[in-house]
mmCIF file of N, CA and C in Angstrom:
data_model
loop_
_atom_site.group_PDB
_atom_site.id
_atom_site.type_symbol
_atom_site.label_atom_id
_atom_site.label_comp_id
_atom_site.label_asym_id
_atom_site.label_seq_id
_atom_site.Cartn_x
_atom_site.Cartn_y
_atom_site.Cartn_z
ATOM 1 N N UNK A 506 106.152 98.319 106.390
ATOM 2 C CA UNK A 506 106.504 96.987 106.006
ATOM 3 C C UNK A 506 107.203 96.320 107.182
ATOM 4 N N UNK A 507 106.932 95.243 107.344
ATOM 5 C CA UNK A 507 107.877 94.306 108.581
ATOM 6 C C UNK A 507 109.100 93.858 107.870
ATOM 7 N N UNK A 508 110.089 94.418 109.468
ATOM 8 C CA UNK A 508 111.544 94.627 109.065
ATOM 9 C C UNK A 508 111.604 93.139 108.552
ATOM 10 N N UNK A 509 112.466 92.709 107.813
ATOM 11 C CA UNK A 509 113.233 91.350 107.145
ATOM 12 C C UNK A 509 113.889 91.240 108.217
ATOM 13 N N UNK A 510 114.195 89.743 108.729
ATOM 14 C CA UNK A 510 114.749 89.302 109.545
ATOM 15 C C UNK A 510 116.435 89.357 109.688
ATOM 16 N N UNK A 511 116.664 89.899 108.595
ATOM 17 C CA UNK A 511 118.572 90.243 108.210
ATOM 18 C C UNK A 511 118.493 91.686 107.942
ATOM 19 N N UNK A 512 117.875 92.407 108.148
ATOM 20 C CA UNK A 512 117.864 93.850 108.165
ATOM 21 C C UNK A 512 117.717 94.477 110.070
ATOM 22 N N UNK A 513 117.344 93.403 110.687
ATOM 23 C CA UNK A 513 116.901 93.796 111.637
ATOM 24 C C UNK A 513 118.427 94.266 112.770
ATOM 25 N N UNK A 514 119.336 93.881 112.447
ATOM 26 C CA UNK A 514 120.143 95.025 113.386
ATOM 27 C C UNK A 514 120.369 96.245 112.664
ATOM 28 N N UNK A 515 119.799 96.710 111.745
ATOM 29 C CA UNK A 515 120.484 97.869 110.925
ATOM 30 C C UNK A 515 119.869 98.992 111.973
ATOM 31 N N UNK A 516 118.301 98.457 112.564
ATOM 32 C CA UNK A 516 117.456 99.220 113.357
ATOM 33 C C UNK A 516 118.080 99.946 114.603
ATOM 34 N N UNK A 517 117.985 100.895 115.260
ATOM 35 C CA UNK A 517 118.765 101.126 116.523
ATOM 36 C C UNK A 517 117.440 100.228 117.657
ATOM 37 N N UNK A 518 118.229 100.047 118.869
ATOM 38 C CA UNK A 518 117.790 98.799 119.759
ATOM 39 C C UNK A 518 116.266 99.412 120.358
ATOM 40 N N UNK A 519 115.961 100.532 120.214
ATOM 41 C CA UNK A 519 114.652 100.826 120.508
ATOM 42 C C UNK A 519 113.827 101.383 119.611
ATOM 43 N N UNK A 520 113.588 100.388 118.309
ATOM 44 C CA UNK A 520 112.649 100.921 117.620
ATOM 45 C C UNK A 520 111.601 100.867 117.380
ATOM 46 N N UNK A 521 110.820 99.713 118.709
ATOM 47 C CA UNK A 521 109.797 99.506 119.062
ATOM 48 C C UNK A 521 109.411 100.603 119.821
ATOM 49 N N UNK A 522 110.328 101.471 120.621
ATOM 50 C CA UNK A 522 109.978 102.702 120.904
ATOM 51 C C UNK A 522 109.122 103.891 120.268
ATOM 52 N N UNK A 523 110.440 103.857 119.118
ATOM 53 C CA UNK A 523 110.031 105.008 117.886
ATOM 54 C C UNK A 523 109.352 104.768 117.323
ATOM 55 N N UNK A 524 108.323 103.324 117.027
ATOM 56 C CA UNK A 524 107.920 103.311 116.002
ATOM 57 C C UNK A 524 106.124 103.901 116.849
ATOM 58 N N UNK A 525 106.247 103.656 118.321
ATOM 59 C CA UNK A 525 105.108 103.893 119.167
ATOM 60 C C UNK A 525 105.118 105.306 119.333
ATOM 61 N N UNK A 526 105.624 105.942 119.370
ATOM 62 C CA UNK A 526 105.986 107.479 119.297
ATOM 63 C C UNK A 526 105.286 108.099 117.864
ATOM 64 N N UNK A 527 105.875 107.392 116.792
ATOM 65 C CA UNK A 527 105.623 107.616 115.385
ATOM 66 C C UNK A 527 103.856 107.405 115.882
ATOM 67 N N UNK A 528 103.515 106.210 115.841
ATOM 68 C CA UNK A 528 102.116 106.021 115.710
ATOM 69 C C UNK A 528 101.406 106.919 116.640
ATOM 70 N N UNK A 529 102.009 107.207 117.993
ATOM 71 C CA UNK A 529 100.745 108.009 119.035
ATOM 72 C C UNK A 529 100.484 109.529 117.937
ATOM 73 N N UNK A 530 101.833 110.074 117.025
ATOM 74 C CA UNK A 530 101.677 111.077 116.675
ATOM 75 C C UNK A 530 100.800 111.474 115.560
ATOM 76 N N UNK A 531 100.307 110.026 115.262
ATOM 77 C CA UNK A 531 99.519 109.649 113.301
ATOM 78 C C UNK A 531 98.273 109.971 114.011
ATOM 79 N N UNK A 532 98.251 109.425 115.434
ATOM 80 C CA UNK A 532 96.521 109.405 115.871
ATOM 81 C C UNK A 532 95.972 108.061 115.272
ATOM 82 N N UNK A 533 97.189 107.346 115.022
ATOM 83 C CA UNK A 533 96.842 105.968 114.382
ATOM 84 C C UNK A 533 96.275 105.728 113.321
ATOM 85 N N UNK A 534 96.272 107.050 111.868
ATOM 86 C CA UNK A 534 96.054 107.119 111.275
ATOM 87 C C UNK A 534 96.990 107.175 109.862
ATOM 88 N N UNK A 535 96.767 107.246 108.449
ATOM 89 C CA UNK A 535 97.710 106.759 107.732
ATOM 90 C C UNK A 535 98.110 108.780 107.581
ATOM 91 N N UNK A 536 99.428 109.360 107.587
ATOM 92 C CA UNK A 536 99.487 110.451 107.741
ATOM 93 C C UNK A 536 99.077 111.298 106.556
ATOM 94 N N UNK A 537 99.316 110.412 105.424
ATOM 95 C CA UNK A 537 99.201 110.788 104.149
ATOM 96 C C UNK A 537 98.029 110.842 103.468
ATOM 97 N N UNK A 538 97.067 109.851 103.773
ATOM 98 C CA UNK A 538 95.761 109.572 103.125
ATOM 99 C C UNK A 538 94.240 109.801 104.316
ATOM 100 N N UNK A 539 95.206 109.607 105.523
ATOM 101 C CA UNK A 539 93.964 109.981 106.628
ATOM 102 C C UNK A 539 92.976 108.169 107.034
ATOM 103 N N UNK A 540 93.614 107.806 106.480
ATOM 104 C CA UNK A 540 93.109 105.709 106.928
ATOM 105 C C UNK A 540 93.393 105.498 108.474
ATOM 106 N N UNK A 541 92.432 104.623 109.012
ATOM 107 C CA UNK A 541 92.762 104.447 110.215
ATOM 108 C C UNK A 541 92.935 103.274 110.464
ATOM 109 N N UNK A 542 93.924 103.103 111.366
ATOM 110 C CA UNK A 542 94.976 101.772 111.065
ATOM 111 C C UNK A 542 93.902 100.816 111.735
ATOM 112 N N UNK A 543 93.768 99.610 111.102
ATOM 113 C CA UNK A 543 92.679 98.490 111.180
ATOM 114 C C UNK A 543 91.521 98.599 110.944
ATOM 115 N N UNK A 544 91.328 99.619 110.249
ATOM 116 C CA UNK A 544 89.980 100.207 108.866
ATOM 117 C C UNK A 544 89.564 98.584 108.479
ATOM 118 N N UNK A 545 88.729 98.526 108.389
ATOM 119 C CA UNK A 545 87.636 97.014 107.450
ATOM 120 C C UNK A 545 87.348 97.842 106.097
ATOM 121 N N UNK A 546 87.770 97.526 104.970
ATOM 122 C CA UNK A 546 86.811 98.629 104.013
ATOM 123 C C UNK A 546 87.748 97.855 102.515
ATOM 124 N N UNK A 547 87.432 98.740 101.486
ATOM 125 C CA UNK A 547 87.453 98.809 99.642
ATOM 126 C C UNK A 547 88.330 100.339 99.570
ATOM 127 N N UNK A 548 89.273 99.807 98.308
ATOM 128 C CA UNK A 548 88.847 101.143 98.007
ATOM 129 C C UNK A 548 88.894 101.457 96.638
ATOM 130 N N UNK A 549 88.081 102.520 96.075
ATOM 131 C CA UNK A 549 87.979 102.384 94.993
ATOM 132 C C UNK A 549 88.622 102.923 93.651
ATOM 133 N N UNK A 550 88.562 102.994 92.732
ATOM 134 C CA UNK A 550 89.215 103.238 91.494
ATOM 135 C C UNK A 550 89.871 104.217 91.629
ATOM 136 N N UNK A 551 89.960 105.320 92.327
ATOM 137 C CA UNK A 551 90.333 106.239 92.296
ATOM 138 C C UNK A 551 91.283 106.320 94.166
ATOM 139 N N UNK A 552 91.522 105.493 94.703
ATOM 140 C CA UNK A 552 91.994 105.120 95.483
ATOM 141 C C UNK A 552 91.277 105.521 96.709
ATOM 142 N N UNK A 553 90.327 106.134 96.898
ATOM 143 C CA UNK A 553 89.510 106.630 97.940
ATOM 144 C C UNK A 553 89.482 105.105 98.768
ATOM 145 N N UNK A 554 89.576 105.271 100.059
ATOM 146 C CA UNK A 554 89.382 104.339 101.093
ATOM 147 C C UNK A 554 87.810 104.284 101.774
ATOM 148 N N UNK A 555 87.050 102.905 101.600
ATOM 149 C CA UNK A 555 85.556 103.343 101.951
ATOM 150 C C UNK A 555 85.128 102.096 102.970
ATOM 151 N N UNK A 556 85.130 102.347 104.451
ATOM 152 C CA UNK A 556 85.097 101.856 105.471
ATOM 153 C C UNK A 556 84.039 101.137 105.514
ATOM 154 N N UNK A 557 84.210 99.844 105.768
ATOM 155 C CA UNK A 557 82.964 98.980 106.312
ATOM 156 C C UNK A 557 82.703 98.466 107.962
ATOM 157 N N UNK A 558 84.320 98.914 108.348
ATOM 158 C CA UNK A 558 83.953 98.467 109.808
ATOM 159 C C UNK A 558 85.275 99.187 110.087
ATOM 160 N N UNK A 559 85.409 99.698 111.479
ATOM 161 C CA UNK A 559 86.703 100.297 111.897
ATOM 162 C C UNK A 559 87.523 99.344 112.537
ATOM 163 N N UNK A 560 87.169 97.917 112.492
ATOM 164 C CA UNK A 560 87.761 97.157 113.136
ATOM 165 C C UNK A 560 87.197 95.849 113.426
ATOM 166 N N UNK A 561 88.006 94.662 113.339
ATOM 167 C CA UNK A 561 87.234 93.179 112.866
ATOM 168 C C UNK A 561 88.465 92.483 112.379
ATOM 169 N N UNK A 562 87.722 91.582 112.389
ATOM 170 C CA UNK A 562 88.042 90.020 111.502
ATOM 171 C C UNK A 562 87.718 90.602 109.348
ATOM 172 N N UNK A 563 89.267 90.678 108.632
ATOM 173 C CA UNK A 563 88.366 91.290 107.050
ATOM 174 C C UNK A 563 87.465 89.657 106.498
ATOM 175 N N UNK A 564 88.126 88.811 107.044
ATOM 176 C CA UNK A 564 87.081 87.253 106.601
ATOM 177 C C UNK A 564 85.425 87.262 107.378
ATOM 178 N N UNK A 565 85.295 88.528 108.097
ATOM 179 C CA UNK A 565 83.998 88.419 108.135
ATOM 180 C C UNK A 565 82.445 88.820 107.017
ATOM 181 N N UNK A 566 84.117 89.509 105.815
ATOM 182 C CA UNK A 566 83.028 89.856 104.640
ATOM 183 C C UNK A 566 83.770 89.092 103.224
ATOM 184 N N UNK A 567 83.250 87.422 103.390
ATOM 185 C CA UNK A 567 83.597 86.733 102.327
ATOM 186 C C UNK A 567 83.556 87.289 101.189
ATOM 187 N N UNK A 568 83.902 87.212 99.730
ATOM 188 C CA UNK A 568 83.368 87.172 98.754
ATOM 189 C C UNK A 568 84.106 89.011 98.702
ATOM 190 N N UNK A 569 82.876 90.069 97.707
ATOM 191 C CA UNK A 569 83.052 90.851 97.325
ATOM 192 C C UNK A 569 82.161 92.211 98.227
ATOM 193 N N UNK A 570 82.188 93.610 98.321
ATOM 194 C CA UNK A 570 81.648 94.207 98.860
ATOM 195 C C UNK A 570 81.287 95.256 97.608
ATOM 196 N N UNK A 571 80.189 95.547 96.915
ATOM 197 C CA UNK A 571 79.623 96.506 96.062
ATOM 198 C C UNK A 571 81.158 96.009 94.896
ATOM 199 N N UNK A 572 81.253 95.161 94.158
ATOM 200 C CA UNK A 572 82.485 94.742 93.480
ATOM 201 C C UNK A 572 83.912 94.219 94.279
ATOM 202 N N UNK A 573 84.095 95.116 95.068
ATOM 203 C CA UNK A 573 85.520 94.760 96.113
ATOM 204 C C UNK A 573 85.717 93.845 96.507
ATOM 205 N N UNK A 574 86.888 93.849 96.643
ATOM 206 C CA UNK A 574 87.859 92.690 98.067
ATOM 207 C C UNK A 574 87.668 93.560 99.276
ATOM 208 N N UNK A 575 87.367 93.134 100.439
ATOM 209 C CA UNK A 575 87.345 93.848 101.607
ATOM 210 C C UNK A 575 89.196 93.171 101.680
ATOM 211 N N UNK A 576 89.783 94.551 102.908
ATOM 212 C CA UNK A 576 91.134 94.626 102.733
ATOM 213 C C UNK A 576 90.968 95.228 104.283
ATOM 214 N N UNK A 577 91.793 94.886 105.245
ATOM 215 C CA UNK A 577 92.494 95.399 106.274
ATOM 216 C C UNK A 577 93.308 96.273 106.121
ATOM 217 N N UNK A 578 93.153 97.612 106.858
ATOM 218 C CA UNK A 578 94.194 98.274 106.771
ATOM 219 C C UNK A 578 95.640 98.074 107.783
ATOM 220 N N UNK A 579 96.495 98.000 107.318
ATOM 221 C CA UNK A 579 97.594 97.807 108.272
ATOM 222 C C UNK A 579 98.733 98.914 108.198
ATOM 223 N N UNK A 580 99.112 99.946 109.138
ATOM 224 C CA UNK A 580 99.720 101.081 109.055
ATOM 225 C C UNK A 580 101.544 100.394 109.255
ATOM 226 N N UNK A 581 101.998 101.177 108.602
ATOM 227 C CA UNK A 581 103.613 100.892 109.281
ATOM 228 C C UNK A 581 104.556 101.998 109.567
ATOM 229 N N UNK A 582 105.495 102.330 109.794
ATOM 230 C CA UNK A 582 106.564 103.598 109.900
ATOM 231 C C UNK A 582 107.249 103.498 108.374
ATOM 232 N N UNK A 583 107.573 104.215 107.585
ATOM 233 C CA UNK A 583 108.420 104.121 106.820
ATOM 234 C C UNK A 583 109.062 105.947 106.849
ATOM 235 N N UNK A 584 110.253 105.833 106.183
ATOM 236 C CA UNK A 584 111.661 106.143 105.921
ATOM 237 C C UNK A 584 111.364 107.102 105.099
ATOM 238 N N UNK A 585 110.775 108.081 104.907
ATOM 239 C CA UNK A 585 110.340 108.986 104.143
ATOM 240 C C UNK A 585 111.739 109.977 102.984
ATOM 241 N N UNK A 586 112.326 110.171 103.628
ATOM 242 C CA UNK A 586 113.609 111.653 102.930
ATOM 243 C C UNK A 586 114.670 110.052 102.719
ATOM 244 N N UNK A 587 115.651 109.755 103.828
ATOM 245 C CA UNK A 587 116.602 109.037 104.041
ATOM 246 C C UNK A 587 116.230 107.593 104.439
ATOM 247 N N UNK A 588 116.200 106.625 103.319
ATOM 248 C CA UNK A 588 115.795 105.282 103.456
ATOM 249 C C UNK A 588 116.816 104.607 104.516
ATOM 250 N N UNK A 589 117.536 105.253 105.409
ATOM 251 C CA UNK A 589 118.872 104.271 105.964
ATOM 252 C C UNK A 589 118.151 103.933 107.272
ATOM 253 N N UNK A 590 117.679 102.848 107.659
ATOM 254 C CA UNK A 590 116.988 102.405 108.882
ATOM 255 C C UNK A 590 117.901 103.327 110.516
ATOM 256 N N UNK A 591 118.968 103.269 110.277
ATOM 257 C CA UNK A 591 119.284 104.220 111.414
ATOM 258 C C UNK A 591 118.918 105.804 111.224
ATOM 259 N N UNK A 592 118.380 106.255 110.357
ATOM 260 C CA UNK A 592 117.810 107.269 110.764
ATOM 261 C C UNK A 592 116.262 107.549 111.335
ATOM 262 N N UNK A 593 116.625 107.833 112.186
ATOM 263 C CA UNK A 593 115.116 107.689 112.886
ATOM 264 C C UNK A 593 114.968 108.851 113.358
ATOM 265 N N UNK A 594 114.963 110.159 112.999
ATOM 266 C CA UNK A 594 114.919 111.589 113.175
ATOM 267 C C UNK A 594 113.358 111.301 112.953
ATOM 268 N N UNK A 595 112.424 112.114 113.304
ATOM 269 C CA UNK A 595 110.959 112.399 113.303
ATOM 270 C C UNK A 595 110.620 112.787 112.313
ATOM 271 N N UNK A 596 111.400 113.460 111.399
ATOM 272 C CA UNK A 596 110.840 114.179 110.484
ATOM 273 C C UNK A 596 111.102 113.168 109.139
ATOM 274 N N UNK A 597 111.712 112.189 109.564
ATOM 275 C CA UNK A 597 112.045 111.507 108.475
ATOM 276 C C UNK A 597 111.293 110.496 108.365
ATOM 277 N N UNK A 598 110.433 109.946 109.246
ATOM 278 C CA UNK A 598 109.459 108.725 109.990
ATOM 279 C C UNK A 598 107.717 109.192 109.370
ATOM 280 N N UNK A 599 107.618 108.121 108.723
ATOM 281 C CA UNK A 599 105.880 108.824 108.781
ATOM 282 C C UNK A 599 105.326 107.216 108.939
ATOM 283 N N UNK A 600 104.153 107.666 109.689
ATOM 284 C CA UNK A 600 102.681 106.250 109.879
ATOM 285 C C UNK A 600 102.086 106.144 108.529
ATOM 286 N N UNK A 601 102.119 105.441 107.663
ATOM 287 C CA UNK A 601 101.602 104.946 106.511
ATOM 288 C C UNK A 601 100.242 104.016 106.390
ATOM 289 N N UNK A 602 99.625 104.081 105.744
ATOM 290 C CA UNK A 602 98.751 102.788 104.865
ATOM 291 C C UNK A 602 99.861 101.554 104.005
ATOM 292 N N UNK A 603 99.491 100.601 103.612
ATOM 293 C CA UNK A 603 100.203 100.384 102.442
ATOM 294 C C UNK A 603 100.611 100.834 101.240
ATOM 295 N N UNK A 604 99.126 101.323 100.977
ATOM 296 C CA UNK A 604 99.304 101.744 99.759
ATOM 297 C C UNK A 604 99.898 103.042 99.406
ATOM 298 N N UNK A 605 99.963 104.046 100.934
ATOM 299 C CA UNK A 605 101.046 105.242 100.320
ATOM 300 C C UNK A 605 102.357 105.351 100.601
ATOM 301 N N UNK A 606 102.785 103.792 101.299
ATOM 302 C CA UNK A 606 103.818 103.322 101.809
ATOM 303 C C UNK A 606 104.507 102.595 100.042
ATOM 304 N N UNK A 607 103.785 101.854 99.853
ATOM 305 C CA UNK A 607 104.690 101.192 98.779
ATOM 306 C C UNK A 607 104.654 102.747 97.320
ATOM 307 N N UNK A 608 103.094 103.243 97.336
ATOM 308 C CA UNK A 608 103.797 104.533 96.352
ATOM 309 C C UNK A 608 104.759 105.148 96.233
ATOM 310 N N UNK A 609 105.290 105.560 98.001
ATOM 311 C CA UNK A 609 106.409 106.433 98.022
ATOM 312 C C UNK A 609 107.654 105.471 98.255
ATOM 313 N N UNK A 610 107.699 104.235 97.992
ATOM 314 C CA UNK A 610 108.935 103.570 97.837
ATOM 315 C C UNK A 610 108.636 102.991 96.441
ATOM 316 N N UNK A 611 107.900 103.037 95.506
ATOM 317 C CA UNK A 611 108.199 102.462 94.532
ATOM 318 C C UNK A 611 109.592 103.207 93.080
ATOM 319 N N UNK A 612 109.906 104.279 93.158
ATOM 320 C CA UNK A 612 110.713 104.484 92.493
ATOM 321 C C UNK A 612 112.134 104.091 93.021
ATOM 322 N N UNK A 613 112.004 103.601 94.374
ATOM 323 C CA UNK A 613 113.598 103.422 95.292
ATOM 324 C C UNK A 613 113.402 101.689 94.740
ATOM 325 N N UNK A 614 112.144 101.172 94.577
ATOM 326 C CA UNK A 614 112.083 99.765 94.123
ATOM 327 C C UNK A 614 112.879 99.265 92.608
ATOM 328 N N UNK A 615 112.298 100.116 91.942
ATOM 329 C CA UNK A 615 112.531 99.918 90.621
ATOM 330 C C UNK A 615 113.980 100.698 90.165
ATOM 331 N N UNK A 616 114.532 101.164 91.064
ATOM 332 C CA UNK A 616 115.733 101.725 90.842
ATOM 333 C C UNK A 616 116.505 100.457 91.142
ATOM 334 N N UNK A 617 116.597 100.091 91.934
ATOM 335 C CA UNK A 617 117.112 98.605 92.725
ATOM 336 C C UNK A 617 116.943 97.391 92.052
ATOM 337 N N UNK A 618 116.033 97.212 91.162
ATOM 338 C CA UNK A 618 115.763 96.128 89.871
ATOM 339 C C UNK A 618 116.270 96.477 89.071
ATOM 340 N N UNK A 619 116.178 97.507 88.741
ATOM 341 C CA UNK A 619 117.020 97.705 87.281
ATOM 342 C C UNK A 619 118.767 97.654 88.243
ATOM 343 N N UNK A 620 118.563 97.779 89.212
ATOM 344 C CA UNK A 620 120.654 97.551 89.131
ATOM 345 C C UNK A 620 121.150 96.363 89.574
ATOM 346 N N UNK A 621 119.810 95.342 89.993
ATOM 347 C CA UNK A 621 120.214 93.849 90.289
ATOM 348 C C UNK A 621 120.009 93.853 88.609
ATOM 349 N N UNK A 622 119.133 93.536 87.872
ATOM 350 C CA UNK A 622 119.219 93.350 86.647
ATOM 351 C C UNK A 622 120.413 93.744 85.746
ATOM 352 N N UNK A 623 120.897 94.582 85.819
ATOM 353 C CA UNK A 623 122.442 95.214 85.085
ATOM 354 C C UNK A 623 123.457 94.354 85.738
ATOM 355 N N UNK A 624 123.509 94.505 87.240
ATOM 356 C CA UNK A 624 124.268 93.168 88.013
ATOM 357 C C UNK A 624 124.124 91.805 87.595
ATOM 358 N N UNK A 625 122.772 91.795 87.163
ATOM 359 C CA UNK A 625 123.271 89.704 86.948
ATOM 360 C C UNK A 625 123.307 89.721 85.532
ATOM 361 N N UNK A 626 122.968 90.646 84.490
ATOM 362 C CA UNK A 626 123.935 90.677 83.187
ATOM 363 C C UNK A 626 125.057 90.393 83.394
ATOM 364 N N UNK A 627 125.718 91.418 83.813
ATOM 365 C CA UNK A 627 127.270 91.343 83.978
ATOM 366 C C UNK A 627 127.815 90.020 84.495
ATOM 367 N N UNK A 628 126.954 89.658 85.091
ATOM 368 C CA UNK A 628 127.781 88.443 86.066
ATOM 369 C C UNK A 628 127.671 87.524 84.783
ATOM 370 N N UNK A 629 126.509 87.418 84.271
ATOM 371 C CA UNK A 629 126.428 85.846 83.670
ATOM 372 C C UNK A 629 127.592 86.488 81.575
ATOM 373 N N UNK A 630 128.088 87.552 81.956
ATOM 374 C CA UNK A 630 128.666 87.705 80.615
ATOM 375 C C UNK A 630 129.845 87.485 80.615
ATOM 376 N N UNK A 631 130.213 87.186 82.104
ATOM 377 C CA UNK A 631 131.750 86.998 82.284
ATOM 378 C C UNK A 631 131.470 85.385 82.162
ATOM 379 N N UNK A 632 130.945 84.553 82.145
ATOM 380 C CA UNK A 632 130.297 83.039 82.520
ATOM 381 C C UNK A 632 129.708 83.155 80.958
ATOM 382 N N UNK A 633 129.728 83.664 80.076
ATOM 383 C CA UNK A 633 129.256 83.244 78.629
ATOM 384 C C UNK A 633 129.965 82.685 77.527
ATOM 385 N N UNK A 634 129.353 81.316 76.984
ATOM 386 C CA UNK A 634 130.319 80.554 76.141
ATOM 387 C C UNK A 634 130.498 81.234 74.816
ATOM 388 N N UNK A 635 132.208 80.762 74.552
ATOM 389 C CA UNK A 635 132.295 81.410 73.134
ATOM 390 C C UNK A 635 131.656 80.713 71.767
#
């Protein structure tokens, strides 16, 4: 995911470094699913990734492909064990797809909604008329 623009000193000052390090080591591939970063392709019901071009413009396939949206693949580093952006140990770093990027952050997501949600209860119960 691209850092948020107010998260971005949390990063240490060369993480355009690490994140090139991370990728030479993927083979530029997603580490988890085996996608190769700027794949042209679908994928299907069962999440299988099915390549139409290894690389392109995805508006060169308007419309649908055998049912699909053609989709770009775009790889990123994410935070695997320890979500704290200063850790940047190797083992904690993996080259992702999206889609096994947001899988393996979606329970850190929904943990975080449900405690803004409990948070703005509270707030608006102290602010509730009698």
């Amino acid at each position: 995911m691209p850092i948020k623009p107010e998260n971005r000193a949390k990063y240490p000052a060369n993480w355009s470094e690490i994140r090139e390090r991370i990728r030479a080591r993927s083979s530029d591939k997603c580490e988890w699913c085996g996608v190769n970063n700027h794949a042209i392709g679908y994928r299907e019901h069962d999440g299988t990734f099915v390549v139409i071009a290894n690389t392109g413009n995805v508006n060169q396939w308007p419309g649908r492909v055998n049912g699909h949206k053609p989709i770009r693949i775009v790889l990123t580093v994410a935070h695997i064990h320890d979500h704290d952006p200063a850790n940047c140990a190797d083992d904690n770093l993996a080259h992702l797809c999206q889609r096994c990027h947001n899988r393996h952050d979606q329970p850190m997501r929904l943990a975080n909604a449900a405690r803004s949600r409990k948070a703005g209860k509270a707030v608006s119960d102290l602010f509730a008329s009698a």
